mmCIF file of C-alpha atoms in Angstrom:
data_model
loop_
_atom_site.group_PDB
_atom_site.id
_atom_site.type_symbol
_atom_site.label_atom_id
_atom_site.label_comp_id
_atom_site.label_asym_id
_atom_site.label_seq_id
_atom_site.Cartn_x
_atom_site.Cartn_y
_atom_site.Cartn_z
ATOM 1 C CA UNK A 1 85.850 98.569 107.938
ATOM 2 C CA UNK A 2 85.978 98.044 104.264
ATOM 3 C CA UNK A 3 89.099 97.480 101.703
ATOM 4 C CA UNK A 4 89.329 98.041 98.535
ATOM 5 C CA UNK A 5 92.155 97.407 96.396
ATOM 6 C CA UNK A 6 92.955 98.379 93.007
ATOM 7 C CA UNK A 7 95.512 96.962 90.809
ATOM 8 C CA UNK A 8 95.642 96.709 86.795
ATOM 9 C CA UNK A 9 92.974 94.730 84.945
ATOM 10 C CA UNK A 10 96.085 91.887 84.826
ATOM 11 C CA UNK A 11 96.513 91.601 88.254
ATOM 12 C CA UNK A 12 93.191 91.443 89.747
ATOM 13 C CA UNK A 13 92.672 87.325 89.788
ATOM 14 C CA UNK A 14 96.725 87.030 91.193
ATOM 15 C CA UNK A 15 95.747 90.143 94.045
ATOM 16 C CA UNK A 16 92.842 88.111 95.147
ATOM 17 C CA UNK A 17 94.779 84.804 95.654
ATOM 18 C CA UNK A 18 97.256 86.651 97.518
ATOM 19 C CA UNK A 19 95.028 88.580 99.983
ATOM 20 C CA UNK A 20 93.247 85.047 100.456
ATOM 21 C CA UNK A 21 96.379 83.230 100.953
ATOM 22 C CA UNK A 22 98.154 86.438 102.932
ATOM 23 C CA UNK A 23 94.952 86.781 105.476
ATOM 24 C CA UNK A 24 94.156 83.187 105.932
ATOM 25 C CA UNK A 25 90.752 83.531 104.452
ATOM 26 C CA UNK A 26 88.429 81.118 102.541
ATOM 27 C CA UNK A 27 86.164 83.995 101.760
ATOM 28 C CA UNK A 28 85.863 87.480 102.713
ATOM 29 C CA UNK A 29 82.869 90.525 102.405
ATOM 30 C CA UNK A 30 85.609 93.135 103.721
ATOM 31 C CA UNK A 31 88.127 93.241 100.929
ATOM 32 C CA UNK A 32 87.443 94.324 97.350
ATOM 33 C CA UNK A 33 90.080 94.051 94.282
ATOM 34 C CA UNK A 34 88.730 95.974 91.293
ATOM 35 C CA UNK A 35 90.627 97.460 88.606
ATOM 36 C CA UNK A 36 90.056 101.160 87.607
ATOM 37 C CA UNK A 37 86.888 99.600 84.877
ATOM 38 C CA UNK A 38 85.415 97.420 87.350
ATOM 39 C CA UNK A 39 85.403 100.798 90.091
ATOM 40 C CA UNK A 40 83.889 102.661 86.971
ATOM 41 C CA UNK A 41 81.263 99.964 86.345
ATOM 42 C CA UNK A 42 80.451 100.022 90.099
ATOM 43 C CA UNK A 43 80.619 103.988 90.119
ATOM 44 C CA UNK A 44 78.916 104.872 87.566
ATOM 45 C CA UNK A 45 76.140 102.051 87.026
ATOM 46 C CA UNK A 46 73.654 101.698 84.234
ATOM 47 C CA UNK A 47 74.551 103.888 80.955
ATOM 48 C CA UNK A 48 72.071 105.255 78.238
ATOM 49 C CA UNK A 49 74.992 105.337 75.552
ATOM 50 C CA UNK A 50 76.457 101.719 74.552
ATOM 51 C CA UNK A 51 79.771 100.688 76.275
ATOM 52 C CA UNK A 52 82.616 99.956 73.905
ATOM 53 C CA UNK A 53 84.788 97.443 74.088
ATOM 54 C CA UNK A 54 88.326 97.699 72.121
ATOM 55 C CA UNK A 55 86.942 95.315 69.166
ATOM 56 C CA UNK A 56 83.653 97.560 68.589
ATOM 57 C CA UNK A 57 86.455 100.871 68.534
ATOM 58 C CA UNK A 58 88.969 99.419 66.564
ATOM 59 C CA UNK A 59 85.564 98.580 63.770
ATOM 60 C CA UNK A 60 84.707 102.151 64.160
ATOM 61 C CA UNK A 61 88.176 103.537 63.551
ATOM 62 C CA UNK A 62 88.584 101.182 60.851
ATOM 63 C CA UNK A 63 85.539 102.635 59.526
ATOM 64 C CA UNK A 64 86.007 106.179 59.454
ATOM 65 C CA UNK A 65 89.628 105.436 58.114
ATOM 66 C CA UNK A 66 88.177 104.430 55.082
ATOM 67 C CA UNK A 67 85.249 106.642 54.725
ATOM 68 C CA UNK A 68 87.452 109.379 55.544
ATOM 69 C CA UNK A 69 91.028 108.542 53.352
ATOM 70 C CA UNK A 70 90.960 110.960 51.184
ATOM 71 C CA UNK A 71 91.400 113.357 53.277
ATOM 72 C CA UNK A 72 94.604 111.827 55.093
ATOM 73 C CA UNK A 73 98.049 112.642 53.980
ATOM 74 C CA UNK A 74 100.739 110.465 55.561
ATOM 75 C CA UNK A 75 98.415 107.504 55.656
ATOM 76 C CA UNK A 76 96.288 107.831 52.615
ATOM 77 C CA UNK A 77 98.618 104.927 50.654
ATOM 78 C CA UNK A 78 98.644 102.612 53.333
ATOM 79 C CA UNK A 79 96.638 99.568 53.351
ATOM 80 C CA UNK A 80 93.267 100.357 55.444
ATOM 81 C CA UNK A 81 93.345 97.291 58.114
ATOM 82 C CA UNK A 82 91.855 95.862 61.268
ATOM 83 C CA UNK A 83 95.528 95.712 62.940
ATOM 84 C CA UNK A 84 96.218 99.274 61.537
ATOM 85 C CA UNK A 85 93.302 100.621 63.119
ATOM 86 C CA UNK A 86 94.108 99.297 66.260
ATOM 87 C CA UNK A 87 97.110 100.785 66.643
ATOM 88 C CA UNK A 88 95.556 103.795 65.693
ATOM 89 C CA UNK A 89 93.065 103.740 67.700
ATOM 90 C CA UNK A 90 95.535 102.606 70.888
ATOM 91 C CA UNK A 91 97.799 106.087 69.823
ATOM 92 C CA UNK A 92 93.840 107.759 70.122
ATOM 93 C CA UNK A 93 93.778 106.206 73.746
ATOM 94 C CA UNK A 94 96.932 106.876 74.558
ATOM 95 C CA UNK A 95 96.075 110.389 73.673
ATOM 96 C CA UNK A 96 93.326 110.566 75.359
ATOM 97 C CA UNK A 97 94.410 109.311 78.972
ATOM 98 C CA UNK A 98 96.461 112.401 78.567
ATOM 99 C CA UNK A 99 93.759 114.880 78.739
ATOM 100 C CA UNK A 100 94.740 115.799 75.717
ATOM 101 C CA UNK A 101 91.068 117.074 73.344
ATOM 102 C CA UNK A 102 91.409 116.531 69.142
ATOM 103 C CA UNK A 103 91.677 120.210 69.169
ATOM 104 C CA UNK A 104 94.646 120.558 71.625
ATOM 105 C CA UNK A 105 96.162 118.143 69.331
ATOM 106 C CA UNK A 106 95.864 119.592 66.408
ATOM 107 C CA UNK A 107 97.255 123.272 67.586
ATOM 108 C CA UNK A 108 100.444 121.037 68.645
ATOM 109 C CA UNK A 109 100.624 119.928 65.249
ATOM 110 C CA UNK A 110 100.238 123.000 63.790
ATOM 111 C CA UNK A 111 103.696 124.128 65.460
ATOM 112 C CA UNK A 112 105.533 121.168 64.328
ATOM 113 C CA UNK A 113 108.032 122.001 61.107
ATOM 114 C CA UNK A 114 106.793 120.520 58.037
ATOM 115 C CA UNK A 115 107.599 117.173 57.624
ATOM 116 C CA UNK A 116 106.618 113.218 57.695
ATOM 117 C CA UNK A 117 105.824 113.926 61.704
ATOM 118 C CA UNK A 118 103.138 116.834 61.136
ATOM 119 C CA UNK A 119 102.030 114.698 58.242
ATOM 120 C CA UNK A 120 101.754 111.790 60.910
ATOM 121 C CA UNK A 121 100.291 113.793 63.613
ATOM 122 C CA UNK A 122 97.661 115.443 61.294
ATOM 123 C CA UNK A 123 96.341 112.092 60.289
ATOM 124 C CA UNK A 124 96.160 111.129 63.905
ATOM 125 C CA UNK A 125 94.665 114.101 64.820
ATOM 126 C CA UNK A 126 92.149 114.007 62.205
ATOM 127 C CA UNK A 127 90.771 110.705 62.970
ATOM 128 C CA UNK A 128 90.992 111.166 66.655
ATOM 129 C CA UNK A 129 88.338 114.784 65.943
ATOM 130 C CA UNK A 130 85.885 111.928 63.539
ATOM 131 C CA UNK A 131 86.136 109.665 66.202
ATOM 132 C CA UNK A 132 85.045 111.734 69.222
ATOM 133 C CA UNK A 133 82.575 113.063 66.892
ATOM 134 C CA UNK A 134 81.345 109.694 65.976
ATOM 135 C CA UNK A 135 80.620 108.396 69.430
ATOM 136 C CA UNK A 136 79.581 111.886 71.445
ATOM 137 C CA UNK A 137 75.899 110.693 71.087
ATOM 138 C CA UNK A 138 75.666 107.245 71.285
ATOM 139 C CA UNK A 139 78.395 105.373 72.656
ATOM 140 C CA UNK A 140 81.157 105.587 75.495
ATOM 141 C CA UNK A 141 84.584 103.937 75.500
ATOM 142 C CA UNK A 142 86.980 103.153 78.197
ATOM 143 C CA UNK A 143 88.790 107.002 78.485
ATOM 144 C CA UNK A 144 85.190 108.640 78.461
ATOM 145 C CA UNK A 145 84.477 105.835 81.556
ATOM 146 C CA UNK A 146 87.397 106.867 83.865
ATOM 147 C CA UNK A 147 86.286 110.333 82.519
ATOM 148 C CA UNK A 148 82.810 110.109 84.371
ATOM 149 C CA UNK A 149 84.331 108.351 87.070
ATOM 150 C CA UNK A 150 86.513 110.657 88.431
ATOM 151 C CA UNK A 151 83.227 113.458 88.194
ATOM 152 C CA UNK A 152 80.987 111.194 90.082
ATOM 153 C CA UNK A 153 83.204 108.955 92.593
ATOM 154 C CA UNK A 154 83.237 111.082 95.603
ATOM 155 C CA UNK A 155 79.971 111.766 95.036
ATOM 156 C CA UNK A 156 78.686 107.821 95.362
ATOM 157 C CA UNK A 157 80.469 107.905 98.295
ATOM 158 C CA UNK A 158 81.564 104.329 97.666
ATOM 159 C CA UNK A 159 85.409 104.658 99.448
ATOM 160 C CA UNK A 160 83.584 106.835 102.329
ATOM 161 C CA UNK A 161 85.058 105.524 105.899
ATOM 162 C CA UNK A 162 86.773 102.300 103.358
ATOM 163 C CA UNK A 163 90.362 102.146 103.102
ATOM 164 C CA UNK A 164 91.608 102.192 99.501
ATOM 165 C CA UNK A 165 94.930 100.581 98.312
ATOM 166 C CA UNK A 166 96.677 100.853 95.258
ATOM 167 C CA UNK A 167 99.148 98.539 94.032
ATOM 168 C CA UNK A 168 101.414 96.543 91.061
ATOM 169 C CA UNK A 169 100.882 100.213 89.085
ATOM 170 C CA UNK A 170 104.253 100.931 87.429
ATOM 171 C CA UNK A 171 103.227 104.103 86.542
ATOM 172 C CA UNK A 172 99.381 105.863 86.391
ATOM 173 C CA UNK A 173 98.037 108.253 83.413
ATOM 174 C CA UNK A 174 96.625 111.620 83.908
ATOM 175 C CA UNK A 175 93.198 110.291 84.478
ATOM 176 C CA UNK A 176 94.447 107.838 87.130
ATOM 177 C CA UNK A 177 95.795 110.234 88.911
ATOM 178 C CA UNK A 178 92.568 112.288 88.517
ATOM 179 C CA UNK A 179 91.029 109.073 90.042
ATOM 180 C CA UNK A 180 93.906 108.862 93.006
ATOM 181 C CA UNK A 181 93.023 112.736 94.019
ATOM 182 C CA UNK A 182 89.552 112.074 94.084
ATOM 183 C CA UNK A 183 90.234 108.639 96.333
ATOM 184 C CA UNK A 184 92.331 111.032 98.550
ATOM 185 C CA UNK A 185 89.764 113.780 98.819
ATOM 186 C CA UNK A 186 86.916 111.347 100.154
ATOM 187 C CA UNK A 187 88.135 108.039 101.152
ATOM 188 C CA UNK A 188 88.917 106.982 105.223
ATOM 189 C CA UNK A 189 92.441 106.259 103.837
ATOM 190 C CA UNK A 190 94.618 105.397 100.462
ATOM 191 C CA UNK A 191 98.185 103.984 100.315
ATOM 192 C CA UNK A 192 100.165 103.772 96.966
ATOM 193 C CA UNK A 193 102.521 100.900 96.385
ATOM 194 C CA UNK A 194 105.413 102.545 94.335
ATOM 195 C CA UNK A 195 108.279 101.223 93.346
ATOM 196 C CA UNK A 196 111.128 103.721 92.532
ATOM 197 C CA UNK A 197 114.993 103.801 92.990
ATOM 198 C CA UNK A 198 116.628 106.273 95.626
ATOM 199 C CA UNK A 199 118.708 109.345 94.452
ATOM 200 C CA UNK A 200 122.077 108.085 92.982
ATOM 201 C CA UNK A 201 121.534 104.907 92.919
ATOM 202 C CA UNK A 202 122.637 102.822 89.647
ATOM 203 C CA UNK A 203 119.015 101.987 88.025
ATOM 204 C CA UNK A 204 117.727 105.826 88.561
ATOM 205 C CA UNK A 205 117.000 106.104 84.970
ATOM 206 C CA UNK A 206 114.559 102.484 85.151
ATOM 207 C CA UNK A 207 112.925 103.053 88.571
ATOM 208 C CA UNK A 208 112.141 106.525 88.057
ATOM 209 C CA UNK A 209 110.915 109.063 90.673
ATOM 210 C CA UNK A 210 108.202 110.119 88.663
ATOM 211 C CA UNK A 211 105.053 108.694 90.101
ATOM 212 C CA UNK A 212 106.318 110.118 93.433
ATOM 213 C CA UNK A 213 106.987 113.483 92.671
ATOM 214 C CA UNK A 214 103.204 113.163 91.180
ATOM 215 C CA UNK A 215 101.682 111.881 94.158
ATOM 216 C CA UNK A 216 103.402 114.359 96.270
ATOM 217 C CA UNK A 217 102.131 117.407 94.497
ATOM 218 C CA UNK A 218 98.591 115.803 94.679
ATOM 219 C CA UNK A 219 98.902 115.786 98.351
ATOM 220 C CA UNK A 220 100.461 119.153 98.921
ATOM 221 C CA UNK A 221 97.662 120.471 96.476
ATOM 222 C CA UNK A 222 95.426 118.989 99.254
ATOM 223 C CA UNK A 223 96.861 119.689 102.049
ATOM 224 C CA UNK A 224 97.954 116.792 103.098
ATOM 225 C CA UNK A 225 101.331 115.385 103.782
ATOM 226 C CA UNK A 226 101.862 112.051 103.039
ATOM 227 C CA UNK A 227 103.693 108.935 105.782
ATOM 228 C CA UNK A 228 106.334 107.070 103.448
ATOM 229 C CA UNK A 229 106.978 103.425 104.585
ATOM 230 C CA UNK A 230 110.097 102.041 102.672
ATOM 231 C CA UNK A 231 109.694 98.148 102.282
ATOM 232 C CA UNK A 232 113.620 97.684 101.619
ATOM 233 C CA UNK A 233 114.180 95.978 104.897
ATOM 234 C CA UNK A 234 112.357 93.189 103.293
ATOM 235 C CA UNK A 235 114.650 92.293 100.655
ATOM 236 C CA UNK A 236 117.965 90.336 101.602
ATOM 237 C CA UNK A 237 121.576 91.675 100.981
ATOM 238 C CA UNK A 238 121.456 89.538 97.667
ATOM 239 C CA UNK A 239 117.633 90.399 96.284
ATOM 240 C CA UNK A 240 118.676 93.957 97.249
ATOM 241 C CA UNK A 241 121.910 93.951 95.145
ATOM 242 C CA UNK A 242 120.230 92.741 91.844
ATOM 243 C CA UNK A 243 117.394 94.941 92.432
ATOM 244 C CA UNK A 244 120.044 97.729 92.485
ATOM 245 C CA UNK A 245 122.422 96.393 90.000
ATOM 246 C CA UNK A 246 119.652 94.640 86.676
ATOM 247 C CA UNK A 247 119.894 97.677 84.790
ATOM 248 C CA UNK A 248 123.039 99.217 85.579
ATOM 249 C CA UNK A 249 125.393 99.791 82.693
ATOM 250 C CA UNK A 250 128.500 99.253 85.182
ATOM 251 C CA UNK A 251 126.650 96.717 87.259
ATOM 252 C CA UNK A 252 128.956 95.963 90.785
ATOM 253 C CA UNK A 253 129.733 92.207 92.029
ATOM 254 C CA UNK A 254 129.243 90.859 94.739
ATOM 255 C CA UNK A 255 129.812 87.528 96.522
ATOM 256 C CA UNK A 256 126.835 85.223 97.012
ATOM 257 C CA UNK A 257 126.527 83.726 101.052
ATOM 258 C CA UNK A 258 124.154 81.431 99.612
ATOM 259 C CA UNK A 259 124.136 80.075 96.652
ATOM 260 C CA UNK A 260 120.730 78.276 96.661
ATOM 261 C CA UNK A 261 119.205 82.096 96.663
ATOM 262 C CA UNK A 262 119.824 82.275 93.178
ATOM 263 C CA UNK A 263 118.278 80.205 90.623
ATOM 264 C CA UNK A 264 118.901 80.411 86.683
ATOM 265 C CA UNK A 265 116.620 78.835 84.381
ATOM 266 C CA UNK A 266 117.135 78.340 80.799
ATOM 267 C CA UNK A 267 114.874 76.837 78.189
ATOM 268 C CA UNK A 268 114.300 77.095 74.227
ATOM 269 C CA UNK A 269 111.348 78.703 74.838
ATOM 270 C CA UNK A 270 108.615 80.380 76.764
#
């Protein structure tokens, strides 16, 4: 049956290549590699509102900052450039992906003690509110598009009877978790590749249990018992040791059984 593989944008081409090579295929219509953005385009379809790209959204933020500079406190004396607008838009995108509205951000800001942090958060909340008001009638950005994807995913029936795989994600935003929850509701099966450490391992602060914990919460909410398959046996002893000790404060040492298994490369510039 149909297989959908969801990966971050930057991994889509590499994943398509891996699928073809591992299954020894020349072409296929039964396996489709998608990013969240491409999935949203398939599910939502053509919109009356224009979808903003990164550059479009950045220019809007720059325009709004310049127009309302007298209302800013912390950023009032800063030179307003496209690079600064991009940094501010990236901050707004992160806040939106955590499902925090401008109103909620304002309430959080009011609870902060007086100082630079409160002034900075107040300016971000103001620009965030101006940005949302500006785009709500004419435009839709990537975060709004993911919100629509959450609403329409099950209605579209695109995953009905299909196997859906989430891979190569180091972490997920709250919007991403909503998409995963809806995929579990309407797909034939869902598998999620998670990179996490075992409890009490030296690298447990780097490879956290956050994603696994959140997925377990979603499954409990939906009344589903997830099946967990560990891939640790695919590592050699040396590979397993490196993965467990690489980020350790006090790494343990072992003697290499095969000196060709680990190769180090050094160069002046990447």
